[in-house]
């Protein structure tokens, strides 16, 4: 318990500290930002990582402009977890290049997933994404490729996805949808999909989303109840960005 509280305090202080730094760098080639949120369930590619319990999350990001259409980015993001799934916490570390080409925007990079209480779960992926505006709709498609690693049973794997978002005119509401397909050491032929809406107010975002998969992922709770981490759910999230 004390370890969890300490991790949450460090996460919150890091995010809070990014506020003043971000404003200090405004207008420079280097941009720093932070985010923090609370969500009713941490779902990763449709599967609950917290046995359908509340999670606290936050991250820090940095972007360095290398030119008018090319930037170097790096960041870290963390979430509380569950002792029966990913341990007390997950920390992601990522970086890469992003830019624009004509009407399209793109990014390529790598990401590592680190689990403080379950280092045998640590792994990393290479990722890429291409997006563009289709009229009022922002569309993107991407891929995460995991090379063969010990923690993945010396298997490689892939996750591909597409997402769409559009703002409702003259309102602070954005509608969004996504579909993903995963085939790797964790899952064979797994699909996940979501449909939701965000409401923005100043630096805050209030979100609701329906999330579902075609996999059950059954588990037993501490009280002995049988549940499924891949069942459909409605997520509620409150976030802030700086």
PDB file of C-alpha atoms in Angstrom:
ATOM      1  CA  UNK A   1       0.000   0.000   0.000  1.00  0.00           C
ATOM      2  CA  UNK A   2       2.737   2.479   0.972  1.00  0.00           C
ATOM      3  CA  UNK A   3       4.621   1.698  -2.262  1.00  0.00           C
ATOM      4  CA  UNK A   4       1.489   2.415  -4.318  1.00  0.00           C
ATOM      5  CA  UNK A   5       0.916   5.727  -2.543  1.00  0.00           C
ATOM      6  CA  UNK A   6       4.535   6.757  -3.081  1.00  0.00           C
ATOM      7  CA  UNK A   7       4.358   5.921  -6.807  1.00  0.00           C
ATOM      8  CA  UNK A   8       1.152   7.896  -7.218  1.00  0.00           C
ATOM      9  CA  UNK A   9       2.643  10.865  -5.379  1.00  0.00           C
ATOM     10  CA  UNK A  10       5.732  10.856  -7.571  1.00  0.00           C
ATOM     11  CA  UNK A  11       3.568  10.569 -10.694  1.00  0.00           C
ATOM     12  CA  UNK A  12       1.347  13.451  -9.626  1.00  0.00           C
ATOM     13  CA  UNK A  13       4.269  15.689  -8.661  1.00  0.00           C
ATOM     14  CA  UNK A  14       6.031  15.026 -11.961  1.00  0.00           C
ATOM     15  CA  UNK A  15       2.934  15.961 -13.951  1.00  0.00           C
ATOM     16  CA  UNK A  16       2.287  19.021 -11.822  1.00  0.00           C
ATOM     17  CA  UNK A  17       5.880  20.107 -12.229  1.00  0.00           C
ATOM     18  CA  UNK A  18       5.526  20.034 -15.997  1.00  0.00           C
ATOM     19  CA  UNK A  19       3.032  22.898 -15.931  1.00  0.00           C
ATOM     20  CA  UNK A  20       5.513  25.669 -15.206  1.00  0.00           C
ATOM     21  CA  UNK A  21       8.152  24.141 -17.491  1.00  0.00           C
ATOM     22  CA  UNK A  22       5.765  23.936 -20.412  1.00  0.00           C
ATOM     23  CA  UNK A  23       4.928  27.635 -20.162  1.00  0.00           C
ATOM     24  CA  UNK A  24       8.579  28.565 -19.791  1.00  0.00           C
ATOM     25  CA  UNK A  25       9.386  26.847 -23.096  1.00  0.00           C
ATOM     26  CA  UNK A  26       6.477  28.312 -25.021  1.00  0.00           C
ATOM     27  CA  UNK A  27       7.554  29.641 -28.399  1.00  0.00           C
ATOM     28  CA  UNK A  28      10.853  27.741 -28.386  1.00  0.00           C
ATOM     29  CA  UNK A  29      11.840  24.768 -30.562  1.00  0.00           C
ATOM     30  CA  UNK A  30      11.434  22.571 -27.493  1.00  0.00           C
ATOM     31  CA  UNK A  31       7.880  21.923 -26.283  1.00  0.00           C
ATOM     32  CA  UNK A  32       7.127  20.188 -22.989  1.00  0.00           C
ATOM     33  CA  UNK A  33       3.697  19.041 -21.831  1.00  0.00           C
ATOM     34  CA  UNK A  34       2.046  16.904 -19.199  1.00  0.00           C
ATOM     35  CA  UNK A  35      -1.202  15.059 -18.673  1.00  0.00           C
ATOM     36  CA  UNK A  36      -3.033  13.346 -15.816  1.00  0.00           C
ATOM     37  CA  UNK A  37      -6.280  11.424 -15.657  1.00  0.00           C
ATOM     38  CA  UNK A  38      -8.477   9.058 -13.688  1.00  0.00           C
ATOM     39  CA  UNK A  39     -10.379   6.328 -15.524  1.00  0.00           C
ATOM     40  CA  UNK A  40     -12.978   3.805 -14.415  1.00  0.00           C
ATOM     41  CA  UNK A  41     -10.932   0.935 -15.893  1.00  0.00           C
ATOM     42  CA  UNK A  42      -7.508   0.737 -17.561  1.00  0.00           C
ATOM     43  CA  UNK A  43      -8.151  -0.979 -20.878  1.00  0.00           C
ATOM     44  CA  UNK A  44      -5.156  -1.822 -23.089  1.00  0.00           C
ATOM     45  CA  UNK A  45      -6.258  -2.791 -26.576  1.00  0.00           C
ATOM     46  CA  UNK A  46      -9.646  -3.637 -25.159  1.00  0.00           C
ATOM     47  CA  UNK A  47      -8.503  -5.836 -22.244  1.00  0.00           C
ATOM     48  CA  UNK A  48      -8.752  -4.667 -18.616  1.00  0.00           C
ATOM     49  CA  UNK A  49      -5.376  -4.333 -16.887  1.00  0.00           C
ATOM     50  CA  UNK A  50      -6.897  -3.512 -13.495  1.00  0.00           C
ATOM     51  CA  UNK A  51      -9.555  -6.217 -13.170  1.00  0.00           C
ATOM     52  CA  UNK A  52     -12.147  -3.599 -14.113  1.00  0.00           C
ATOM     53  CA  UNK A  53     -11.112  -1.184 -11.352  1.00  0.00           C
ATOM     54  CA  UNK A  54     -10.257   2.533 -11.315  1.00  0.00           C
ATOM     55  CA  UNK A  55      -6.772   3.611 -12.465  1.00  0.00           C
ATOM     56  CA  UNK A  56      -4.764   6.805 -12.067  1.00  0.00           C
ATOM     57  CA  UNK A  57      -2.645   7.743 -15.083  1.00  0.00           C
ATOM     58  CA  UNK A  58      -0.282  10.474 -16.182  1.00  0.00           C
ATOM     59  CA  UNK A  59       2.520  11.331 -18.563  1.00  0.00           C
ATOM     60  CA  UNK A  60       5.181  13.779 -19.683  1.00  0.00           C
ATOM     61  CA  UNK A  61       6.060  14.558 -23.308  1.00  0.00           C
ATOM     62  CA  UNK A  62       8.787  16.515 -25.063  1.00  0.00           C
ATOM     63  CA  UNK A  63       8.991  17.533 -28.722  1.00  0.00           C
ATOM     64  CA  UNK A  64      11.984  19.159 -30.411  1.00  0.00           C
ATOM     65  CA  UNK A  65      11.403  20.812 -33.794  1.00  0.00           C
ATOM     66  CA  UNK A  66      14.134  19.865 -36.280  1.00  0.00           C
ATOM     67  CA  UNK A  67      12.513  21.850 -39.072  1.00  0.00           C
ATOM     68  CA  UNK A  68       9.157  23.125 -40.274  1.00  0.00           C
ATOM     69  CA  UNK A  69       7.817  19.622 -40.893  1.00  0.00           C
ATOM     70  CA  UNK A  70      10.007  17.345 -38.759  1.00  0.00           C
ATOM     71  CA  UNK A  71      10.222  16.846 -34.982  1.00  0.00           C
ATOM     72  CA  UNK A  72      11.921  14.554 -32.525  1.00  0.00           C
ATOM     73  CA  UNK A  73       9.672  13.371 -29.687  1.00  0.00           C
ATOM     74  CA  UNK A  74      10.102  11.471 -26.424  1.00  0.00           C
ATOM     75  CA  UNK A  75       7.953  10.815 -23.416  1.00  0.00           C
ATOM     76  CA  UNK A  76       6.848   8.595 -20.586  1.00  0.00           C
ATOM     77  CA  UNK A  77       3.425   7.530 -19.379  1.00  0.00           C
ATOM     78  CA  UNK A  78       2.343   5.614 -16.307  1.00  0.00           C
ATOM     79  CA  UNK A  79      -0.702   3.912 -14.852  1.00  0.00           C
ATOM     80  CA  UNK A  80      -1.628   2.161 -11.662  1.00  0.00           C
ATOM     81  CA  UNK A  81      -2.301  -1.528 -12.164  1.00  0.00           C
ATOM     82  CA  UNK A  82      -3.473  -4.542 -10.220  1.00  0.00           C
ATOM     83  CA  UNK A  83      -1.407  -7.093  -8.281  1.00  0.00           C
ATOM     84  CA  UNK A  84      -3.119  -9.946 -10.125  1.00  0.00           C
ATOM     85  CA  UNK A  85      -2.495  -8.608 -13.642  1.00  0.00           C
ATOM     86  CA  UNK A  86       0.402  -6.221 -14.358  1.00  0.00           C
ATOM     87  CA  UNK A  87       1.467  -5.486 -10.789  1.00  0.00           C
ATOM     88  CA  UNK A  88       1.177  -2.186  -8.958  1.00  0.00           C
ATOM     89  CA  UNK A  89       2.162  -0.004 -11.910  1.00  0.00           C
ATOM     90  CA  UNK A  90       3.062   0.221 -15.583  1.00  0.00           C
ATOM     91  CA  UNK A  91       5.555   2.729 -16.963  1.00  0.00           C
ATOM     92  CA  UNK A  92       5.898   3.264 -20.722  1.00  0.00           C
ATOM     93  CA  UNK A  93       8.910   4.993 -22.266  1.00  0.00           C
ATOM     94  CA  UNK A  94       8.816   6.028 -25.915  1.00  0.00           C
ATOM     95  CA  UNK A  95      10.454   8.183 -28.566  1.00  0.00           C
ATOM     96  CA  UNK A  96      10.803   8.713 -32.295  1.00  0.00           C
ATOM     97  CA  UNK A  97      10.306  11.085 -35.213  1.00  0.00           C
ATOM     98  CA  UNK A  98       7.114  12.786 -36.379  1.00  0.00           C
ATOM     99  CA  UNK A  99       6.364  15.085 -39.282  1.00  0.00           C
ATOM    100  CA  UNK A 100       4.132  16.067 -42.154  1.00  0.00           C
ATOM    101  CA  UNK A 101       4.281  15.206 -45.847  1.00  0.00           C
ATOM    102  CA  UNK A 102       1.780  17.025 -48.005  1.00  0.00           C
ATOM    103  CA  UNK A 103      -1.652  16.550 -46.446  1.00  0.00           C
ATOM    104  CA  UNK A 104      -0.549  13.626 -44.271  1.00  0.00           C
ATOM    105  CA  UNK A 105       1.087  13.530 -40.868  1.00  0.00           C
ATOM    106  CA  UNK A 106       3.220  10.593 -39.765  1.00  0.00           C
ATOM    107  CA  UNK A 107       5.317   9.208 -36.934  1.00  0.00           C
ATOM    108  CA  UNK A 108       7.780   6.354 -36.418  1.00  0.00           C
ATOM    109  CA  UNK A 109       9.300   5.274 -33.142  1.00  0.00           C
ATOM    110  CA  UNK A 110       9.675   2.678 -30.418  1.00  0.00           C
ATOM    111  CA  UNK A 111       8.026   2.084 -27.048  1.00  0.00           C
ATOM    112  CA  UNK A 112       8.971   0.027 -24.008  1.00  0.00           C
ATOM    113  CA  UNK A 113       6.467  -1.327 -21.473  1.00  0.00           C
ATOM    114  CA  UNK A 114       7.925  -1.671 -17.976  1.00  0.00           C
ATOM    115  CA  UNK A 115       6.228  -3.310 -14.984  1.00  0.00           C
ATOM    116  CA  UNK A 116       7.734  -2.607 -11.565  1.00  0.00           C
ATOM    117  CA  UNK A 117       6.347  -5.728  -9.861  1.00  0.00           C
ATOM    118  CA  UNK A 118       6.453  -8.033 -12.886  1.00  0.00           C
ATOM    119  CA  UNK A 119       9.683  -7.526 -14.834  1.00  0.00           C
ATOM    120  CA  UNK A 120       9.077 -10.809 -16.667  1.00  0.00           C
ATOM    121  CA  UNK A 121       6.320  -8.941 -18.531  1.00  0.00           C
ATOM    122  CA  UNK A 122       8.597  -6.143 -19.841  1.00  0.00           C
ATOM    123  CA  UNK A 123       8.744  -5.870 -23.633  1.00  0.00           C
ATOM    124  CA  UNK A 124       9.108  -3.317 -26.423  1.00  0.00           C
ATOM    125  CA  UNK A 125       7.609  -2.541 -29.818  1.00  0.00           C
ATOM    126  CA  UNK A 126       8.382  -0.557 -32.965  1.00  0.00           C
ATOM    127  CA  UNK A 127       5.495   1.609 -34.129  1.00  0.00           C
ATOM    128  CA  UNK A 128       4.403   3.777 -37.029  1.00  0.00           C
ATOM    129  CA  UNK A 129       1.326   5.816 -37.909  1.00  0.00           C
ATOM    130  CA  UNK A 130      -0.016   7.830 -40.831  1.00  0.00           C
ATOM    131  CA  UNK A 131      -2.958  10.208 -40.529  1.00  0.00           C
ATOM    132  CA  UNK A 132      -4.788  12.888 -42.447  1.00  0.00           C
ATOM    133  CA  UNK A 133      -7.956  14.953 -42.424  1.00  0.00           C
ATOM    134  CA  UNK A 134     -10.807  13.657 -44.568  1.00  0.00           C
ATOM    135  CA  UNK A 135     -13.059  16.684 -44.605  1.00  0.00           C
ATOM    136  CA  UNK A 136     -14.226  17.189 -41.006  1.00  0.00           C
ATOM    137  CA  UNK A 137     -12.918  13.755 -39.946  1.00  0.00           C
ATOM    138  CA  UNK A 138      -9.386  13.120 -38.695  1.00  0.00           C
ATOM    139  CA  UNK A 139      -8.351   9.588 -39.674  1.00  0.00           C
ATOM    140  CA  UNK A 140      -5.253   7.578 -38.787  1.00  0.00           C
ATOM    141  CA  UNK A 141      -3.907   4.050 -39.245  1.00  0.00           C
ATOM    142  CA  UNK A 142      -0.923   2.506 -37.530  1.00  0.00           C
ATOM    143  CA  UNK A 143       1.024  -0.581 -36.563  1.00  0.00           C
ATOM    144  CA  UNK A 144       2.932  -1.827 -33.510  1.00  0.00           C
ATOM    145  CA  UNK A 145       5.442  -4.593 -34.204  1.00  0.00           C
ATOM    146  CA  UNK A 146       7.023  -6.561 -31.351  1.00  0.00           C
ATOM    147  CA  UNK A 147      10.271  -8.326 -32.372  1.00  0.00           C
ATOM    148  CA  UNK A 148      11.130 -11.697 -30.814  1.00  0.00           C
ATOM    149  CA  UNK A 149      11.959 -11.284 -27.110  1.00  0.00           C
ATOM    150  CA  UNK A 150      12.484 -13.587 -24.124  1.00  0.00           C
ATOM    151  CA  UNK A 151       9.436 -12.217 -22.296  1.00  0.00           C
ATOM    152  CA  UNK A 152       7.314 -12.900 -25.380  1.00  0.00           C
ATOM    153  CA  UNK A 153       8.386 -16.529 -25.608  1.00  0.00           C
ATOM    154  CA  UNK A 154      10.748 -15.694 -28.486  1.00  0.00           C
ATOM    155  CA  UNK A 155       7.737 -14.895 -30.652  1.00  0.00           C
ATOM    156  CA  UNK A 156       7.150 -11.745 -32.656  1.00  0.00           C
ATOM    157  CA  UNK A 157       3.760 -10.111 -33.041  1.00  0.00           C
ATOM    158  CA  UNK A 158       1.754  -7.297 -34.524  1.00  0.00           C
ATOM    159  CA  UNK A 159      -1.064  -4.944 -33.593  1.00  0.00           C
ATOM    160  CA  UNK A 160      -2.691  -2.838 -36.320  1.00  0.00           C
ATOM    161  CA  UNK A 161      -5.360  -0.221 -35.806  1.00  0.00           C
ATOM    162  CA  UNK A 162      -7.310   2.637 -37.293  1.00  0.00           C
ATOM    163  CA  UNK A 163      -9.120   5.467 -35.555  1.00  0.00           C
ATOM    164  CA  UNK A 164     -11.368   8.368 -36.477  1.00  0.00           C
ATOM    165  CA  UNK A 165     -12.472  11.544 -34.732  1.00  0.00           C
ATOM    166  CA  UNK A 166     -14.605  14.535 -35.588  1.00  0.00           C
ATOM    167  CA  UNK A 167     -15.736  17.571 -33.691  1.00  0.00           C
ATOM    168  CA  UNK A 168     -19.392  18.565 -33.475  1.00  0.00           C
ATOM    169  CA  UNK A 169     -19.598  22.095 -34.944  1.00  0.00           C
ATOM    170  CA  UNK A 170     -20.018  24.939 -32.456  1.00  0.00           C
ATOM    171  CA  UNK A 171     -19.596  22.622 -29.482  1.00  0.00           C
ATOM    172  CA  UNK A 172     -16.779  21.320 -27.246  1.00  0.00           C
ATOM    173  CA  UNK A 173     -17.672  17.708 -28.097  1.00  0.00           C
ATOM    174  CA  UNK A 174     -15.522  15.359 -30.171  1.00  0.00           C
ATOM    175  CA  UNK A 175     -16.776  11.978 -31.377  1.00  0.00           C
ATOM    176  CA  UNK A 176     -14.268   9.168 -31.820  1.00  0.00           C
ATOM    177  CA  UNK A 177     -14.072   5.532 -32.918  1.00  0.00           C
ATOM    178  CA  UNK A 178     -11.357   2.898 -33.268  1.00  0.00           C
ATOM    179  CA  UNK A 179     -10.770  -0.676 -34.442  1.00  0.00           C
ATOM    180  CA  UNK A 180      -7.701  -2.805 -33.731  1.00  0.00           C
ATOM    181  CA  UNK A 181      -6.412  -6.286 -34.598  1.00  0.00           C
ATOM    182  CA  UNK A 182      -3.790  -8.159 -32.569  1.00  0.00           C
ATOM    183  CA  UNK A 183      -1.851 -11.347 -33.329  1.00  0.00           C
ATOM    184  CA  UNK A 184       1.148 -12.001 -31.096  1.00  0.00           C
ATOM    185  CA  UNK A 185       2.396 -13.871 -28.012  1.00  0.00           C
ATOM    186  CA  UNK A 186      -0.559 -12.579 -25.999  1.00  0.00           C
ATOM    187  CA  UNK A 187      -3.438 -13.119 -28.407  1.00  0.00           C
ATOM    188  CA  UNK A 188      -4.353 -14.859 -31.646  1.00  0.00           C
ATOM    189  CA  UNK A 189      -6.733 -13.035 -33.964  1.00  0.00           C
ATOM    190  CA  UNK A 190      -8.001 -10.628 -31.318  1.00  0.00           C
ATOM    191  CA  UNK A 191     -10.164  -7.671 -32.348  1.00  0.00           C
ATOM    192  CA  UNK A 192     -11.016  -4.647 -30.224  1.00  0.00           C
ATOM    193  CA  UNK A 193     -13.245  -1.691 -31.010  1.00  0.00           C
ATOM    194  CA  UNK A 194     -14.504   1.438 -29.303  1.00  0.00           C
ATOM    195  CA  UNK A 195     -16.952   4.282 -29.800  1.00  0.00           C
ATOM    196  CA  UNK A 196     -17.004   7.353 -27.597  1.00  0.00           C
ATOM    197  CA  UNK A 197     -17.146  11.090 -27.065  1.00  0.00           C
ATOM    198  CA  UNK A 198     -14.984  13.703 -25.323  1.00  0.00           C
ATOM    199  CA  UNK A 199     -16.092  17.019 -23.903  1.00  0.00           C
ATOM    200  CA  UNK A 200     -13.369  19.656 -23.504  1.00  0.00           C
ATOM    201  CA  UNK A 201     -13.479  22.454 -20.939  1.00  0.00           C
ATOM    202  CA  UNK A 202     -10.358  24.607 -20.669  1.00  0.00           C
ATOM    203  CA  UNK A 203      -7.494  22.167 -20.005  1.00  0.00           C
ATOM    204  CA  UNK A 204      -9.876  19.408 -18.853  1.00  0.00           C
ATOM    205  CA  UNK A 205     -11.407  16.565 -20.860  1.00  0.00           C
ATOM    206  CA  UNK A 206     -14.403  14.472 -19.814  1.00  0.00           C
ATOM    207  CA  UNK A 207     -14.727  11.253 -21.764  1.00  0.00           C
ATOM    208  CA  UNK A 208     -17.089   8.318 -22.139  1.00  0.00           C
ATOM    209  CA  UNK A 209     -16.489   5.330 -24.409  1.00  0.00           C
ATOM    210  CA  UNK A 210     -17.931   1.929 -25.193  1.00  0.00           C
ATOM    211  CA  UNK A 211     -15.123  -0.662 -25.480  1.00  0.00           C
ATOM    212  CA  UNK A 212     -15.369  -4.323 -26.499  1.00  0.00           C
ATOM    213  CA  UNK A 213     -13.304  -7.245 -27.837  1.00  0.00           C
ATOM    214  CA  UNK A 214     -13.879 -10.696 -29.310  1.00  0.00           C
ATOM    215  CA  UNK A 215     -11.909 -12.353 -26.478  1.00  0.00           C
ATOM    216  CA  UNK A 216     -13.151 -13.247 -22.998  1.00  0.00           C
ATOM    217  CA  UNK A 217      -9.911 -13.214 -20.951  1.00  0.00           C
ATOM    218  CA  UNK A 218     -11.494 -14.825 -17.865  1.00  0.00           C
ATOM    219  CA  UNK A 219     -10.125 -14.290 -14.358  1.00  0.00           C
ATOM    220  CA  UNK A 220     -11.093 -14.950 -10.744  1.00  0.00           C
ATOM    221  CA  UNK A 221     -11.396 -12.048  -8.307  1.00  0.00           C
ATOM    222  CA  UNK A 222      -9.987 -12.127  -4.775  1.00  0.00           C
ATOM    223  CA  UNK A 223     -13.517 -12.879  -3.561  1.00  0.00           C
ATOM    224  CA  UNK A 224     -13.757 -15.928  -5.844  1.00  0.00           C
ATOM    225  CA  UNK A 225     -16.021 -14.465  -8.529  1.00  0.00           C
ATOM    226  CA  UNK A 226     -15.455 -15.378 -12.179  1.00  0.00           C
ATOM    227  CA  UNK A 227     -15.245 -12.387 -14.519  1.00  0.00           C
ATOM    228  CA  UNK A 228     -13.975 -11.595 -18.021  1.00  0.00           C
ATOM    229  CA  UNK A 229     -11.488  -8.800 -18.652  1.00  0.00           C
ATOM    230  CA  UNK A 230     -12.414  -8.617 -22.335  1.00  0.00           C
ATOM    231  CA  UNK A 231     -16.138  -8.103 -21.884  1.00  0.00           C
ATOM    232  CA  UNK A 232     -17.836  -4.979 -23.179  1.00  0.00           C
ATOM    233  CA  UNK A 233     -17.752  -2.001 -20.863  1.00  0.00           C
ATOM    234  CA  UNK A 234     -18.410   1.731 -20.730  1.00  0.00           C
ATOM    235  CA  UNK A 235     -15.379   3.748 -19.627  1.00  0.00           C
ATOM    236  CA  UNK A 236     -15.558   7.103 -17.880  1.00  0.00           C
ATOM    237  CA  UNK A 237     -12.456   9.294 -17.834  1.00  0.00           C
ATOM    238  CA  UNK A 238     -11.560  12.715 -16.459  1.00  0.00           C
ATOM    239  CA  UNK A 239      -8.255  14.151 -17.671  1.00  0.00           C
ATOM    240  CA  UNK A 240      -6.221  17.328 -17.699  1.00  0.00           C
ATOM    241  CA  UNK A 241      -3.398  18.459 -19.988  1.00  0.00           C
ATOM    242  CA  UNK A 242      -0.816  21.170 -19.469  1.00  0.00           C
TER     243      UNK A 242
END
